[in-house]
PDB file of C-alpha atoms and ligand atoms in Angstrom:
ATOM      1  CA  MET A   5       8.344  13.200  12.138  1.00 76.00           C
ATOM      2  CA  SER A   6       6.351  10.335  10.644  1.00 95.00           C
ATOM      3  CA  LYS A   7       7.062   6.629  10.630  1.00 97.00           C
ATOM      4  CA  ILE A   8       6.793   3.642   8.306  1.00 98.00           C
ATOM      5  CA  LYS A   9       6.670  -0.057   9.164  1.00 97.00           C
ATOM      6  CA  VAL A  10       9.520  -1.337   7.027  1.00 97.00           C
ATOM      7  CA  ALA A  11       9.523  -4.937   5.861  1.00 95.00           C
ATOM      8  CA  GLU A  12      12.740  -4.695   3.847  1.00 95.00           C
ATOM      9  CA  LEU A  13      15.192  -2.062   2.642  1.00 97.00           C
ATOM     10  CA  PHE A  14      17.883  -3.175   0.204  1.00 96.00           C
ATOM     11  CA  TYR A  15      19.883  -2.208  -2.852  1.00 97.00           C
ATOM     12  CA  SER A  16      19.615  -4.371  -5.961  1.00 96.00           C
ATOM     13  CA  ILE A  17      18.794  -4.288  -9.661  1.00 95.00           C
ATOM     14  CA  GLN A  18      15.212  -3.721 -10.657  1.00 96.00           C
ATOM     15  CA  GLY A  19      14.122  -6.967 -12.290  1.00 95.00           C
ATOM     16  CA  GLU A  20      10.678  -6.007 -13.559  1.00 96.00           C
ATOM     17  CA  GLY A  21       8.874  -3.509 -15.735  1.00 96.00           C
ATOM     18  CA  ARG A  22      10.035  -0.186 -17.121  1.00 94.00           C
ATOM     19  CA  TYR A  23      13.222   0.025 -15.058  1.00 96.00           C
ATOM     20  CA  MET A  24      14.485  -3.537 -15.621  1.00 96.00           C
ATOM     21  CA  GLY A  25      18.258  -3.514 -15.102  1.00 96.00           C
ATOM     22  CA  VAL A  26      18.409  -0.149 -13.316  1.00 97.00           C
ATOM     23  CA  PRO A  27      20.266  -0.060  -9.965  1.00 98.00           C
ATOM     24  CA  SER A  28      17.576   0.548  -7.397  1.00 98.00           C
ATOM     25  CA  VAL A  29      16.925   0.883  -3.698  1.00 98.00           C
ATOM     26  CA  PHE A  30      13.849  -1.053  -2.622  1.00 97.00           C
ATOM     27  CA  LEU A  31      11.800   0.139   0.329  1.00 98.00           C
ATOM     28  CA  ARG A  32       9.256  -2.580   1.080  1.00 97.00           C
ATOM     29  CA  THR A  33       6.516  -1.371   3.391  1.00 97.00           C
ATOM     30  CA  PHE A  34       4.485  -3.673   5.604  1.00 97.00           C
ATOM     31  CA  GLY A  35       0.783  -4.292   4.972  1.00 96.00           C
ATOM     32  CA  CYS A  36      -1.464  -5.289   2.086  1.00 97.00           C
ATOM     33  CA  ASN A  37      -5.200  -5.267   1.463  1.00 96.00           C
ATOM     34  CA  PHE A  38      -4.956  -8.608  -0.403  1.00 95.00           C
ATOM     35  CA  LYS A  39      -3.624 -12.117   0.246  1.00 91.00           C
ATOM     36  CA  CYS A  40      -3.226 -13.416  -3.339  1.00 89.00           C
ATOM     37  CA  ALA A  41      -3.172 -16.951  -1.991  1.00 83.00           C
ATOM     38  CA  GLY A  42      -4.093 -18.457  -5.361  1.00 76.00           C
ATOM     39  CA  PHE A  43      -0.920 -17.712  -7.369  1.00 74.00           C
ATOM     40  CA  GLY A  44       0.565 -20.879  -8.811  1.00 68.00           C
ATOM     41  CA  MET A  45      -2.369 -23.027  -7.679  1.00 67.00           C
ATOM     42  CA  PRO A  46      -5.104 -24.626  -9.790  1.00 64.00           C
ATOM     43  CA  ARG A  47      -7.910 -22.095 -10.117  1.00 62.00           C
ATOM     44  CA  GLY A  48     -10.021 -21.842  -7.010  1.00 57.00           C
ATOM     45  CA  GLU A  49      -7.453 -23.497  -4.727  1.00 63.00           C
ATOM     46  CA  LEU A  50      -5.452 -21.677  -2.099  1.00 62.00           C
ATOM     47  CA  SER A  51      -1.837 -22.215  -1.162  1.00 67.00           C
ATOM     48  CA  THR A  52      -0.951 -23.592   2.256  1.00 76.00           C
ATOM     49  CA  GLU A  53       2.815 -23.145   1.848  1.00 79.00           C
ATOM     50  CA  VAL A  54       2.885 -19.928   3.869  1.00 82.00           C
ATOM     51  CA  ASP A  55       0.880 -21.571   6.657  1.00 84.00           C
ATOM     52  CA  LYS A  56       3.610 -24.174   6.956  1.00 81.00           C
ATOM     53  CA  VAL A  57       6.263 -21.436   7.243  1.00 84.00           C
ATOM     54  CA  ALA A  58       4.152 -19.650   9.866  1.00 83.00           C
ATOM     55  CA  GLU A  59       3.854 -22.833  11.934  1.00 84.00           C
ATOM     56  CA  SER A  60       7.635 -22.824  12.383  1.00 81.00           C
ATOM     57  CA  ILE A  61       7.978 -19.050  12.724  1.00 80.00           C
ATOM     58  CA  ASP A  62      10.234 -19.336  15.785  1.00 79.00           C
ATOM     59  CA  ASN A  63      12.935 -20.721  13.490  1.00 81.00           C
ATOM     60  CA  TYR A  64      13.214 -17.426  11.604  1.00 81.00           C
ATOM     61  CA  LYS A  65      14.782 -14.305  13.102  1.00 79.00           C
ATOM     62  CA  SER A  66      15.043 -12.181   9.938  1.00 81.00           C
ATOM     63  CA  TYR A  67      13.705 -11.912   6.415  1.00 81.00           C
ATOM     64  CA  ASN A  68      16.808 -13.409   4.884  1.00 79.00           C
ATOM     65  CA  GLU A  69      16.197 -16.672   6.739  1.00 84.00           C
ATOM     66  CA  LEU A  70      12.633 -17.081   5.454  1.00 85.00           C
ATOM     67  CA  PRO A  71      12.025 -19.749   2.804  1.00 81.00           C
ATOM     68  CA  LEU A  72      10.744 -18.899  -0.657  1.00 79.00           C
ATOM     69  CA  VAL A  73       7.326 -20.179  -1.642  1.00 80.00           C
ATOM     70  CA  SER A  74       6.309 -21.427  -5.076  1.00 75.00           C
ATOM     71  CA  THR A  75       2.595 -20.716  -4.588  1.00 77.00           C
ATOM     72  CA  GLY A  76       0.685 -17.762  -3.187  1.00 80.00           C
ATOM     73  CA  CYS A  77       2.164 -14.267  -2.680  1.00 86.00           C
ATOM     74  CA  ASP A  78       5.957 -14.413  -2.908  1.00 83.00           C
ATOM     75  CA  SER A  79       6.309 -11.422  -0.537  1.00 87.00           C
ATOM     76  CA  TYR A  80       3.982 -12.935   2.079  1.00 89.00           C
ATOM     77  CA  ALA A  81       6.031 -11.788   5.072  1.00 90.00           C
ATOM     78  CA  SER A  82       5.481  -8.140   4.115  1.00 92.00           C
ATOM     79  CA  TRP A  83       1.779  -8.247   5.005  1.00 92.00           C
ATOM     80  CA  ASP A  84       0.920 -11.457   6.862  1.00 91.00           C
ATOM     81  CA  PRO A  85       0.427 -10.508  10.543  1.00 92.00           C
ATOM     82  CA  ARG A  86       2.152 -13.746  11.612  1.00 91.00           C
ATOM     83  CA  PHE A  87       5.433 -12.207  10.375  1.00 91.00           C
ATOM     84  CA  LYS A  88       4.895  -8.608  11.487  1.00 92.00           C
ATOM     85  CA  HIS A  89       7.513  -8.820  14.257  1.00 91.00           C
ATOM     86  CA  LEU A  90      10.185  -8.996  11.519  1.00 92.00           C
ATOM     87  CA  SER A  91       9.243  -5.486  10.282  1.00 94.00           C
ATOM     88  CA  PRO A  92      10.302  -2.604  12.550  1.00 95.00           C
ATOM     89  CA  VAL A  93       8.505   0.751  12.637  1.00 97.00           C
ATOM     90  CA  LEU A  94      11.127   3.356  11.682  1.00 98.00           C
ATOM     91  CA  GLU A  95      11.164   7.142  11.574  1.00 98.00           C
ATOM     92  CA  THR A  96      11.466   8.592   8.074  1.00 98.00           C
ATOM     93  CA  ASP A  97      14.807  10.263   8.953  1.00 97.00           C
ATOM     94  CA  SER A  98      16.408   6.947   9.794  1.00 98.00           C
ATOM     95  CA  ILE A  99      14.885   5.349   6.694  1.00 98.00           C
ATOM     96  CA  VAL A 100      16.483   8.073   4.561  1.00 98.00           C
ATOM     97  CA  GLU A 101      19.837   7.464   6.262  1.00 98.00           C
ATOM     98  CA  ALA A 102      19.555   3.734   5.540  1.00 98.00           C
ATOM     99  CA  ILE A 103      18.527   4.367   1.922  1.00 98.00           C
ATOM    100  CA  VAL A 104      21.463   6.704   1.240  1.00 98.00           C
ATOM    101  CA  ASP A 105      23.825   4.390   3.100  1.00 98.00           C
ATOM    102  CA  SER A 106      22.795   1.521   0.796  1.00 98.00           C
ATOM    103  CA  LEU A 107      23.852   3.485  -2.320  1.00 98.00           C
ATOM    104  CA  PRO A 108      27.270   2.523  -3.715  1.00 98.00           C
ATOM    105  CA  HIS A 109      28.562   6.135  -3.571  1.00 98.00           C
ATOM    106  CA  LYS A 110      26.502   7.185  -0.523  1.00 97.00           C
ATOM    107  CA  GLU A 111      24.728   9.727  -2.705  1.00 96.00           C
ATOM    108  CA  TRP A 112      22.168   9.570  -5.522  1.00 94.00           C
ATOM    109  CA  ARG A 113      23.667   9.177  -8.982  1.00 92.00           C
ATOM    110  CA  ASP A 114      21.866   6.925 -11.477  1.00 92.00           C
ATOM    111  CA  GLU A 115      19.937   4.896  -8.918  1.00 96.00           C
ATOM    112  CA  HIS A 116      16.182   4.758  -8.741  1.00 95.00           C
ATOM    113  CA  LEU A 117      13.968   4.269  -5.683  1.00 97.00           C
ATOM    114  CA  VAL A 118      11.237   1.628  -5.638  1.00 98.00           C
ATOM    115  CA  ILE A 119       8.598   1.807  -2.930  1.00 98.00           C
ATOM    116  CA  THR A 120       6.941  -1.564  -2.898  1.00 97.00           C
ATOM    117  CA  GLY A 121       5.093  -3.889  -0.576  1.00 94.00           C
ATOM    118  CA  GLY A 122       2.785  -5.368   0.453  1.00 94.00           C
ATOM    119  CA  GLU A 123       0.702  -2.506  -0.862  1.00 98.00           C
ATOM    120  CA  PRO A 124       2.730   0.700  -0.449  1.00 98.00           C
ATOM    121  CA  LEU A 125      -0.150   3.147  -1.033  1.00 98.00           C
ATOM    122  CA  LEU A 126      -2.252   1.695   1.757  1.00 95.00           C
ATOM    123  CA  GLY A 127      -1.422   3.814   4.765  1.00 89.00           C
ATOM    124  CA  TRP A 128       1.961   5.461   4.416  1.00 94.00           C
ATOM    125  CA  GLN A 129       1.281   8.284   1.946  1.00 95.00           C
ATOM    126  CA  ARG A 130       1.626  10.981   4.627  1.00 93.00           C
ATOM    127  CA  SER A 131       5.031   9.571   5.541  1.00 97.00           C
ATOM    128  CA  TYR A 132       6.208   9.620   1.919  1.00 97.00           C
ATOM    129  CA  ILE A 133       5.897  13.400   1.917  1.00 95.00           C
ATOM    130  CA  ASP A 134       8.344  13.560   4.840  1.00 95.00           C
ATOM    131  CA  LEU A 135      10.581  10.938   3.259  1.00 96.00           C
ATOM    132  CA  LEU A 136      10.768  12.600  -0.157  1.00 94.00           C
ATOM    133  CA  SER A 137      11.133  16.101   1.333  1.00 91.00           C
ATOM    134  CA  HIS A 138      14.265  15.140   3.256  1.00 94.00           C
ATOM    135  CA  PRO A 139      17.338  17.102   1.989  1.00 92.00           C
ATOM    136  CA  LYS A 140      19.198  13.844   1.282  1.00 95.00           C
ATOM    137  CA  MET A 141      16.427  12.832  -1.131  1.00 93.00           C
ATOM    138  CA  ALA A 142      16.614  16.047  -3.169  1.00 88.00           C
ATOM    139  CA  ALA A 143      18.885  14.466  -5.804  1.00 89.00           C
ATOM    140  CA  LEU A 144      16.599  11.466  -6.324  1.00 91.00           C
ATOM    141  CA  LYS A 145      15.374  11.634  -9.908  1.00 89.00           C
ATOM    142  CA  GLU A 146      13.289   8.525 -10.403  1.00 93.00           C
ATOM    143  CA  LEU A 147      10.767   6.885  -8.118  1.00 95.00           C
ATOM    144  CA  THR A 148       8.403   3.991  -8.731  1.00 97.00           C
ATOM    145  CA  PHE A 149       5.491   2.860  -6.619  1.00 98.00           C
ATOM    146  CA  GLU A 150       4.808  -0.838  -7.167  1.00 98.00           C
ATOM    147  CA  THR A 151       1.133  -1.013  -6.331  1.00 98.00           C
ATOM    148  CA  ASN A 152      -1.827  -3.310  -6.876  1.00 98.00           C
ATOM    149  CA  GLY A 153      -3.782  -0.301  -8.155  1.00 98.00           C
ATOM    150  CA  THR A 154      -6.612  -0.329  -5.647  1.00 98.00           C
ATOM    151  CA  GLN A 155      -5.584   2.536  -3.379  1.00 98.00           C
ATOM    152  CA  PRO A 156      -6.431   6.133  -4.292  1.00 98.00           C
ATOM    153  CA  LEU A 157      -3.881   8.866  -3.667  1.00 97.00           C
ATOM    154  CA  THR A 158      -4.820  11.012  -0.691  1.00 97.00           C
ATOM    155  CA  GLN A 159      -5.568  14.675  -1.360  1.00 96.00           C
ATOM    156  CA  GLU A 160      -2.516  15.649   0.678  1.00 95.00           C
ATOM    157  CA  PHE A 161      -0.210  13.393  -1.352  1.00 95.00           C
ATOM    158  CA  GLN A 162      -1.763  14.581  -4.614  1.00 93.00           C
ATOM    159  CA  ASP A 163      -1.082  18.176  -3.607  1.00 91.00           C
ATOM    160  CA  TYR A 164       2.518  17.314  -2.774  1.00 91.00           C
ATOM    161  CA  LEU A 165       3.081  15.483  -6.073  1.00 89.00           C
ATOM    162  CA  ARG A 166       1.387  18.215  -8.076  1.00 82.00           C
ATOM    163  CA  TRP A 167       3.913  20.782  -6.916  1.00 74.00           C
ATOM    164  CA  LYS A 168       7.010  18.594  -7.031  1.00 71.00           C
ATOM    165  CA  PRO A 169       8.865  19.290 -10.309  1.00 58.00           C
ATOM    166  CA  ASN A 170       8.032  16.346 -12.507  1.00 55.00           C
ATOM    167  CA  SER A 171       9.405  15.031 -15.774  1.00 47.00           C
ATOM    168  CA  TRP A 172       6.002  15.482 -17.339  1.00 43.00           C
ATOM    169  CA  THR A 173       6.514  19.245 -17.230  1.00 42.00           C
ATOM    170  CA  HIS A 174      10.246  19.831 -16.673  1.00 44.00           C
ATOM    171  CA  ASN A 175      13.167  18.775 -18.832  1.00 44.00           C
ATOM    172  CA  ARG A 176      15.887  19.728 -16.358  1.00 47.00           C
ATOM    173  CA  GLY A 177      16.183  19.073 -12.658  1.00 54.00           C
ATOM    174  CA  TYR A 178      13.425  16.590 -13.199  1.00 69.00           C
ATOM    175  CA  PHE A 179      11.749  14.070 -10.950  1.00 79.00           C
ATOM    176  CA  ALA A 180      10.134  11.145 -12.753  1.00 88.00           C
ATOM    177  CA  LEU A 181       7.353   9.326 -10.961  1.00 92.00           C
ATOM    178  CA  THR A 182       6.101   5.937 -12.131  1.00 95.00           C
ATOM    179  CA  PHE A 183       3.191   3.818 -10.982  1.00 97.00           C
ATOM    180  CA  SER A 184       3.810   0.156 -11.780  1.00 98.00           C
ATOM    181  CA  VAL A 185       0.355  -1.338 -11.344  1.00 98.00           C
ATOM    182  CA  SER A 186       0.258  -5.089 -10.853  1.00 97.00           C
ATOM    183  CA  ALA A 187      -3.488  -5.529 -11.229  1.00 97.00           C
ATOM    184  CA  LYS A 188      -4.616  -8.908  -9.959  1.00 96.00           C
ATOM    185  CA  LEU A 189      -6.305 -11.409 -12.282  1.00 95.00           C
ATOM    186  CA  GLY A 190      -8.495 -14.325 -11.151  1.00 93.00           C
ATOM    187  CA  ALA A 191      -5.468 -16.624 -10.702  1.00 88.00           C
ATOM    188  CA  SER A 192      -4.394 -14.478  -7.737  1.00 90.00           C
ATOM    189  CA  GLY A 193      -7.414 -15.691  -5.795  1.00 89.00           C
ATOM    190  CA  GLU A 194      -8.762 -12.125  -5.423  1.00 94.00           C
ATOM    191  CA  LEU A 195     -12.202 -11.094  -6.691  1.00 95.00           C
ATOM    192  CA  ARG A 196     -12.340  -8.903  -9.777  1.00 97.00           C
ATOM    193  CA  GLU A 197     -14.627  -6.350  -8.126  1.00 97.00           C
ATOM    194  CA  ASP A 198     -12.000  -5.870  -5.421  1.00 97.00           C
ATOM    195  CA  ALA A 199      -8.929  -6.041  -7.637  1.00 98.00           C
ATOM    196  CA  ILE A 200      -9.778  -4.045 -10.756  1.00 98.00           C
ATOM    197  CA  LYS A 201     -10.260  -0.354  -9.988  1.00 98.00           C
ATOM    198  CA  PRO A 202      -9.748   1.446 -13.316  1.00 98.00           C
ATOM    199  CA  GLU A 203     -10.791   4.879 -12.077  1.00 98.00           C
ATOM    200  CA  ILE A 204      -8.013   4.817  -9.470  1.00 98.00           C
ATOM    201  CA  VAL A 205      -5.365   3.816 -12.022  1.00 98.00           C
ATOM    202  CA  VAL A 206      -6.543   6.439 -14.496  1.00 98.00           C
ATOM    203  CA  ASP A 207      -6.113   8.971 -11.695  1.00 97.00           C
ATOM    204  CA  TYR A 208      -2.471   7.875 -11.166  1.00 97.00           C
ATOM    205  CA  GLU A 209      -1.837   8.924 -14.765  1.00 96.00           C
ATOM    206  CA  ARG A 210      -2.417  12.545 -13.739  1.00 93.00           C
ATOM    207  CA  PHE A 211       0.667  12.340 -11.537  1.00 92.00           C
ATOM    208  CA  GLY A 212       3.108   9.975 -13.234  1.00 92.00           C
ATOM    209  CA  TYR A 213       3.904   7.480 -15.952  1.00 94.00           C
ATOM    210  CA  THR A 214       1.616   4.530 -15.256  1.00 97.00           C
ATOM    211  CA  TYR A 215       1.577   1.026 -16.661  1.00 98.00           C
ATOM    212  CA  LEU A 216      -0.243  -2.219 -16.013  1.00 98.00           C
ATOM    213  CA  LYS A 217       1.678  -5.437 -15.350  1.00 98.00           C
ATOM    214  CA  PHE A 218      -0.217  -8.713 -15.301  1.00 97.00           C
ATOM    215  CA  VAL A 219       1.234 -11.923 -13.839  1.00 93.00           C
ATOM    216  CA  ILE A 220       0.646 -14.738 -16.339  1.00 92.00           C
ATOM    217  CA  ALA A 221       0.867 -18.522 -16.114  1.00 88.00           C
ATOM    218  CA  THR A 222      -1.370 -19.708 -18.941  1.00 89.00           C
ATOM    219  CA  GLU A 223      -2.969 -18.621 -22.211  1.00 91.00           C
ATOM    220  CA  ALA A 224      -6.235 -18.219 -20.265  1.00 93.00           C
ATOM    221  CA  ASP A 225      -4.510 -15.683 -18.005  1.00 93.00           C
ATOM    222  CA  ALA A 226      -3.332 -13.755 -21.080  1.00 94.00           C
ATOM    223  CA  GLU A 227      -6.894 -13.762 -22.451  1.00 95.00           C
ATOM    224  CA  GLU A 228      -8.146 -12.467 -19.112  1.00 97.00           C
ATOM    225  CA  ALA A 229      -5.441  -9.767 -19.169  1.00 97.00           C
ATOM    226  CA  LEU A 230      -6.767  -8.615 -22.557  1.00 97.00           C
ATOM    227  CA  GLU A 231     -10.321  -8.542 -21.243  1.00 98.00           C
ATOM    228  CA  VAL A 232      -9.309  -6.600 -18.138  1.00 98.00           C
ATOM    229  CA  THR A 233      -7.157  -4.202 -20.168  1.00 98.00           C
ATOM    230  CA  LYS A 234     -10.283  -3.291 -22.123  1.00 98.00           C
ATOM    231  CA  ILE A 235     -11.977  -2.356 -18.853  1.00 98.00           C
ATOM    232  CA  TYR A 236      -9.081   0.011 -18.064  1.00 98.00           C
ATOM    233  CA  ARG A 237      -9.046   1.393 -21.617  1.00 98.00           C
ATOM    234  CA  ASP A 238     -12.799   2.039 -21.502  1.00 98.00           C
ATOM    235  CA  ALA A 239     -12.201   4.046 -18.330  1.00 98.00           C
ATOM    236  CA  GLY A 240      -9.584   6.173 -20.125  1.00 98.00           C
ATOM    237  CA  PHE A 241      -6.311   4.443 -19.248  1.00 98.00           C
ATOM    238  CA  VAL A 242      -3.651   5.216 -21.893  1.00 98.00           C
ATOM    239  CA  GLY A 243      -0.449   3.638 -20.531  1.00 97.00           C
ATOM    240  CA  PRO A 244       1.346   0.486 -21.714  1.00 97.00           C
ATOM    241  CA  VAL A 245       0.564  -3.063 -20.620  1.00 98.00           C
ATOM    242  CA  TYR A 246       3.099  -5.736 -19.660  1.00 98.00           C
ATOM    243  CA  LEU A 247       2.728  -9.486 -19.311  1.00 97.00           C
ATOM    244  CA  MET A 248       5.097 -11.007 -16.753  1.00 95.00           C
ATOM    245  CA  PRO A 249       5.629 -14.714 -16.016  1.00 92.00           C
ATOM    246  CA  VAL A 250       4.402 -16.109 -12.737  1.00 86.00           C
ATOM    247  CA  GLY A 251       7.181 -17.649 -10.670  1.00 76.00           C
ATOM    248  CA  GLY A 252       8.734 -16.600  -7.387  1.00 69.00           C
ATOM    249  CA  VAL A 253      11.028 -19.629  -7.619  1.00 76.00           C
ATOM    250  CA  GLU A 254      13.252 -20.429 -10.568  1.00 81.00           C
ATOM    251  CA  SER A 255      11.665 -23.772 -11.512  1.00 79.00           C
ATOM    252  CA  VAL A 256       8.227 -22.155 -11.965  1.00 78.00           C
ATOM    253  CA  TYR A 257       9.620 -19.023 -13.649  1.00 80.00           C
ATOM    254  CA  SER A 258      11.716 -20.922 -16.187  1.00 80.00           C
ATOM    255  CA  MET A 259       8.732 -23.072 -17.199  1.00 83.00           C
ATOM    256  CA  ASN A 260       6.818 -19.902 -17.981  1.00 87.00           C
ATOM    257  CA  ASN A 261       9.048 -17.098 -19.194  1.00 90.00           C
ATOM    258  CA  LYS A 262       9.381 -17.971 -22.888  1.00 93.00           C
ATOM    259  CA  ASN A 263       5.691 -18.847 -23.232  1.00 92.00           C
ATOM    260  CA  VAL A 264       4.701 -15.550 -21.666  1.00 94.00           C
ATOM    261  CA  ALA A 265       7.074 -13.668 -23.977  1.00 95.00           C
ATOM    262  CA  LEU A 266       5.417 -15.402 -26.943  1.00 95.00           C
ATOM    263  CA  LEU A 267       1.950 -14.550 -25.600  1.00 94.00           C
ATOM    264  CA  ALA A 268       2.993 -10.912 -25.200  1.00 95.00           C
ATOM    265  CA  MET A 269       4.185 -10.862 -28.814  1.00 95.00           C
ATOM    266  CA  LYS A 270       0.990 -12.550 -30.018  1.00 94.00           C
ATOM    267  CA  HIS A 271      -1.187  -9.934 -28.356  1.00 92.00           C
ATOM    268  CA  GLY A 272       1.034  -6.923 -29.092  1.00 94.00           C
ATOM    269  CA  MET A 273       1.750  -6.336 -25.415  1.00 96.00           C
ATOM    270  CA  ARG A 274       5.040  -5.717 -23.609  1.00 97.00           C
ATOM    271  CA  TYR A 275       6.970  -8.485 -21.865  1.00 97.00           C
ATOM    272  CA  SER A 276       8.441  -7.981 -18.433  1.00 96.00           C
ATOM    273  CA  ASP A 277      10.972 -10.411 -17.097  1.00 93.00           C
ATOM    274  CA  ARG A 278      11.590 -11.039 -13.391  1.00 92.00           C
ATOM    275  CA  LEU A 279      15.364 -10.715 -13.545  1.00 90.00           C
ATOM    276  CA  GLN A 280      15.659 -11.169  -9.783  1.00 87.00           C
ATOM    277  CA  VAL A 281      14.697 -14.836 -10.225  1.00 85.00           C
ATOM    278  CA  PRO A 282      17.437 -16.028 -12.647  1.00 85.00           C
ATOM    279  CA  LEU A 283      20.010 -13.568 -11.238  1.00 86.00           C
ATOM    280  CA  PHE A 284      19.427 -13.909  -7.508  1.00 86.00           C
ATOM    281  CA  LYS A 285      16.961 -16.807  -7.136  1.00 80.00           C
ATOM    282  CA  ASN A 286      14.439 -14.223  -5.863  1.00 75.00           C
ATOM    283  CA  GLU A 287      15.878 -14.460  -2.373  1.00 78.00           C
ATOM    284  CA  TRP A 288      14.653 -11.942   0.210  1.00 75.00           C
ATOM    285  CA  GLY A 289      16.731  -8.786  -0.104  1.00 77.00           C
ATOM    286  CA  THR A 290      17.041  -8.995  -3.895  1.00 77.00           C
TER     287      THR A 290
HETATM  288  S1  SF4 B  29      -1.197  -7.535  -3.798  1.00 59.18           S
HETATM  289 FE1  SF4 B  29       0.990  -8.083  -4.039  1.00 59.18          FE
HETATM  290  S2  SF4 B  29       1.849  -8.007  -1.950  1.00 59.18           S
HETATM  291 FE2  SF4 B  29      -0.393  -8.014  -1.748  1.00 59.18          FE
HETATM  292  S3  SF4 B  29      -0.876 -10.170  -1.440  1.00 59.18           S
HETATM  293 FE3  SF4 B  29      -1.064  -9.750  -3.647  1.00 59.18          FE
HETATM  294  S4  SF4 B  29       0.945 -10.265  -4.539  1.00 59.18           S
HETATM  295 FE4  SF4 B  29       1.199 -10.111  -2.311  1.00 59.18          FE
END
């Protein structure tokens, strides 16, 4: 039986992208290939907020006690090694039990599963086969990977997904797979050559419904999103593109959300909210 290092597992409402508003279980895996320390900072500057949290790490015994940050990656504890002791390594069987136990009726009905991170496609793909093959997951109909779009699917996982009945080819008894790709723009602090991997995202489209979701603070970010979208389009990407306001805390989000909606309209792109911010203040576990 395989294992996954689990940062968080909780039931909430999906606040972003295609499944906004849908009751969802979130499995947040530990580990990321990026740091995205630039979010919310003037271009070129890196946030030190997380460093301050790490300096007082002994004060925090669980995720729910951790403070929110207004700059840098808002899920910092799911990949920063200074917080790794908060994320237990669990066998897939016990993860499935916890997932099903979090459902309101203790069985799948209209809920959707989100595997997020960190970067969920980094090292756990073998374990997802065990997780999704578990009998208690047979009634799951909709699954989203929230990924940064830099990690290719392993051959083994591709083979598994290819043979799993999928909504692309089946109308009944379907399983719908989505890749929500939050490709990182310059404001994240990551380099474009590391962050923009169009051939990998185009490959996701062979296995599920795939869209791009760019985090936007300014008009310049929206312009960059257009430029980067062209790179994906030139590589053959056909899916939709969302603009989503930056803002892991409500004050930053509410300064941005309407402007980003207007920018999305101006450029003929989709708008994604971050409903978890106004609804739940983006606290850990929401
Ligand atoms: S890719 Fe996502 S999880 Fe990883 S550091 Fe960037 S924002 Fe955080």
